[in-house]
XYZ file of C-alpha atoms in Angstrom:
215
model
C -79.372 14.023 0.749
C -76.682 16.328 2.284
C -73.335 14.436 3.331
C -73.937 13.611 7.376
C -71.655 16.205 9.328
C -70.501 15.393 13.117
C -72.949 15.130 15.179
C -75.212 13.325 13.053
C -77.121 10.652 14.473
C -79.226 7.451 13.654
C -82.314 5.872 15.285
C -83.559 2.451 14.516
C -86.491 1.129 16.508
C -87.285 -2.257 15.901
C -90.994 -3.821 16.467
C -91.563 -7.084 17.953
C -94.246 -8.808 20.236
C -94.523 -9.110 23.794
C -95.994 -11.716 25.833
C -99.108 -10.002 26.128
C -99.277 -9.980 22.521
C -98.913 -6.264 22.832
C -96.714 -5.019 20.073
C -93.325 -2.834 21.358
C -90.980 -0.812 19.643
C -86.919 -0.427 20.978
C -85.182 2.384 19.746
C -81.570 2.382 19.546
C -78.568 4.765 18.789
C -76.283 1.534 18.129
C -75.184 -1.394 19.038
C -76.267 -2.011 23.100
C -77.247 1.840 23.051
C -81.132 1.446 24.188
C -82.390 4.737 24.018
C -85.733 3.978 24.892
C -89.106 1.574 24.425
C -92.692 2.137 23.205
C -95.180 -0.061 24.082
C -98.769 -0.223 22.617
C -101.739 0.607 24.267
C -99.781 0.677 27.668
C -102.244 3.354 29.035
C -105.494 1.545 27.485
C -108.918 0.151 29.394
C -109.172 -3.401 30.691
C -111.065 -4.005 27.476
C -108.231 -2.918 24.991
C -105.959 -4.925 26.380
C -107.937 -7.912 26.096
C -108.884 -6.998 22.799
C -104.796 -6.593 22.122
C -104.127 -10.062 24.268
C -106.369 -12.543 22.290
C -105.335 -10.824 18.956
C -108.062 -8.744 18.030
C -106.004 -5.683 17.832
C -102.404 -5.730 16.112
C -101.478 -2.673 16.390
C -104.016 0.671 15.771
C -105.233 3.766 17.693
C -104.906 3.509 21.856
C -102.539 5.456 24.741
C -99.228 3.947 23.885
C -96.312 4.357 26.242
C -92.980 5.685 25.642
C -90.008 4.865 28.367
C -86.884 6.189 28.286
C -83.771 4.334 29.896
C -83.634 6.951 32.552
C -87.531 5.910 33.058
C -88.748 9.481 31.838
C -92.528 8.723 30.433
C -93.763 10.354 27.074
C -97.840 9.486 26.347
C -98.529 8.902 22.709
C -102.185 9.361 22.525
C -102.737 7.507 18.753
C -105.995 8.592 17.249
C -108.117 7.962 14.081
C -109.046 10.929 12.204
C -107.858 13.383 15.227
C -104.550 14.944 15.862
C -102.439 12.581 17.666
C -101.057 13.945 21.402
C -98.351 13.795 22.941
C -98.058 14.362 26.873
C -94.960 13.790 30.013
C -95.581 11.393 32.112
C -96.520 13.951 34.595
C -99.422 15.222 32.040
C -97.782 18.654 30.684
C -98.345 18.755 27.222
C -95.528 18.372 24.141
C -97.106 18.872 20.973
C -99.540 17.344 19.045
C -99.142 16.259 15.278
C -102.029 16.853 12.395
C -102.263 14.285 9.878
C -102.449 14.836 6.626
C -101.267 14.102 3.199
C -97.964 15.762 4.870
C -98.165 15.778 8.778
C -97.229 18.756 11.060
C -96.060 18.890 14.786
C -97.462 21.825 16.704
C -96.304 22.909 20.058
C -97.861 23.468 23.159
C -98.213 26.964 21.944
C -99.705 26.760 18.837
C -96.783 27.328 16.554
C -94.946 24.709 14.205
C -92.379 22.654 15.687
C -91.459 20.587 12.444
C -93.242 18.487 9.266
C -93.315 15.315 7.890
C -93.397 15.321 3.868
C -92.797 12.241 1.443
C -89.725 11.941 -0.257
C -90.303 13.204 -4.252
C -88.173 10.487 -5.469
C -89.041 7.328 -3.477
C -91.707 8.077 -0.818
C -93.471 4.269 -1.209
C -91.184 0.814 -2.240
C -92.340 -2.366 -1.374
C -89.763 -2.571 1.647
C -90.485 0.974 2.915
C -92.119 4.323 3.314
C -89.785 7.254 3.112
C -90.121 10.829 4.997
C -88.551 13.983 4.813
C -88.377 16.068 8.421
C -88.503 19.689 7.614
C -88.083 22.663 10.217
C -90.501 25.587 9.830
C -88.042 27.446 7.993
C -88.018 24.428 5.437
C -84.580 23.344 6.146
C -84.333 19.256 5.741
C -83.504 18.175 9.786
C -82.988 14.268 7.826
C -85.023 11.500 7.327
C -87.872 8.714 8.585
C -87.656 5.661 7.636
C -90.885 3.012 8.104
C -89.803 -0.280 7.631
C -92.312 -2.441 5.284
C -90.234 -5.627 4.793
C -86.865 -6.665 5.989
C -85.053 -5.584 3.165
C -85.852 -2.585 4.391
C -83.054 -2.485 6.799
C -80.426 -3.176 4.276
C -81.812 0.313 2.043
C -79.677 3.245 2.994
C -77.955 6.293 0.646
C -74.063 5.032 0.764
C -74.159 8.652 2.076
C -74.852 7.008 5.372
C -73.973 3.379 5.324
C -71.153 4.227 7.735
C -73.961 5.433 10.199
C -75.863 1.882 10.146
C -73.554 -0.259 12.686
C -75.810 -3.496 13.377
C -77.621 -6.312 11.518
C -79.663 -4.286 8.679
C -81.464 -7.151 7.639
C -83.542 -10.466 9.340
C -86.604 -13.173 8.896
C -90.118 -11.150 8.590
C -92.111 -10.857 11.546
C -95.954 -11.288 11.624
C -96.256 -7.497 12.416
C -97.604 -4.592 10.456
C -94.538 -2.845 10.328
C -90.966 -3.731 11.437
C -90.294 -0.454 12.279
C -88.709 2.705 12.092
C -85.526 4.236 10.955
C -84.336 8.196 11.768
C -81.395 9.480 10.092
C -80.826 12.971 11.559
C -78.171 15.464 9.855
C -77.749 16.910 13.956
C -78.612 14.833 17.497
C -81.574 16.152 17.962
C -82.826 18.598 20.978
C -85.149 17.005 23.717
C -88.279 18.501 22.393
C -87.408 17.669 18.859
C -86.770 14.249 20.230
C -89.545 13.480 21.919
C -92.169 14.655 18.940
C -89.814 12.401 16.805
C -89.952 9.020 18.734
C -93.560 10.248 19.979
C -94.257 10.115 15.515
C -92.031 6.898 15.324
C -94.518 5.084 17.844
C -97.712 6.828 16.188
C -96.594 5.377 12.949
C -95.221 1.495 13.614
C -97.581 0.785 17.006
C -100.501 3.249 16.478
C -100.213 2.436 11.893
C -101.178 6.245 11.582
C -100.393 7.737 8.256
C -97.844 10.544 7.781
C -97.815 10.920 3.939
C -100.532 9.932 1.490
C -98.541 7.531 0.066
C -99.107 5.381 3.372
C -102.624 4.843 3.125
C-alpha cells in the first residue's frame, strides 16, 4: 500500500447492541470525533423489529438508518440477492451497489462511482476480511477493513499505524461482526462518503458480501 499523504483519513465504526437488541454501528474519525451512527433495521415493519427485539434477527437484510452528527439521514436499503440502495433522508437517490464476487457502486445515473475488490495477498484471516476501493479509472482510493475478531483492530500496515489513535483491540462481542475499518489515501468527497459508510453498514449490520471470500 502507497505511503498515506496529508489528507489521508481513517474510519473505524465499531458494532455493538442497543437496548432494543437492534445492532448499531458508530463511525469515528478519532478519538471523540463521532462522525456518524447506523442503526439496523431503523426503517423496518412492526414485525422486523420484533423479530430483531426477541433475537430472531442479529443482524441481515432490512432499511437500516444512517445519521450523521449534523442529523443528515442516508437509507441503506440491505437486500438479499438484489442490489443494495442507498437513498437521503428526503428520498433522492445516491447510488446503489451490485454484489458480486467484487462489488460495484453505481450512481444515480448509471455510471460507476467506485469498486470493492479483495485484497490478492490477504483478502480472508481469521480476524478479518480485507478490501481494496478502486475508482473507475482503477486507481486504489485505500482500503476496507471488516472486523472478524478483536485482533482485528490491532492488524494495520506500519504504513499507517500512526493513523490508528484509539484502543485497537477489546473483549469479543456476541455480534457477527465487530465492525469496520476505512483507511482512505484522501478525505473522501460527500458522495464518495456516503456510498462508503452506506457499504460499511451493508456489510457489518445488513452481513452482505462484498468479495467472494466473505461468503
Amino acid at each position: 500500500m502507497p505511503v498515506p499523504q496529508d489528507g489521508a483519513a481513517l474510519i473505524e465504526g465499531r458494532v455493538a447492541h442497543k437496548s432494543s437488541n437492534a445492532l448499531t454501528i458508530v463511525f469515528a474519525g478519532g478519538p471523540g470525533e463521532s462522525l456518524a451512527t447506523g442503526v439496523q433495521g431503523a426503517g423496518d415493519g412492526i414485525a422486523a423489529k420484533a423479530a430483531v427485539l426477541f433475537g430472531f434477527k442479529n443482524g441481515g437484510t432490512g432499511r437500516h438508518r444512517l445519521t450523521y452528527g449534523n442529523g443528515d439521514v442516508v437509507w441503506v436499503e440491505s437486500k438479499s440477492g438484489q442490489p443494495t440502495g442507498i437513498t437521503r433522508g428526503d428520498g433522492s437517490p445516491v447510488a446503489r451497489i451490485e454484489r458480486g464476487d467484487t462489488s460495484t457502486a453505481i450512481g444515480p445515473d448509471g455510471a460507476p462511482l467506485l469498486s470493492f475488490v479483495p485484497d490478492p495477498a490477504d483478502a480472508r484471516t481469521p480476524d478479518l476480511f480485507r478490501i481494496l476501493l478502486r475508482s473507475t479509472s482503477e486507481q486504489e482510493l485505500g482500503r476496507l477493513d471488516v472486523i472478524r475478531r478483536a485482533a482485528g483492530w490491532s492488524i494495520a500496515d506500519e504504513l499507517w499505524n500512526t493513523y490508528i489513535w484509539w484502543d485497537r483491540a477489546g473483549e469479543s462481542l456476541p455480534i457477527p461482526l465487530l465492525g469496520t475499518r476505512l483507511m482512505l489515501h484522501t478525505a473522501p468527497d460527500p458522495i464518495v462518503r456516503d456510498v462508503l459508510l452506506a457499504a460499511c453498514v451493508d456489510i457489518a449490520l445488513g452481513l452482505r458480501p462484498y468479495i467472494s471470500a466473505m461468503n
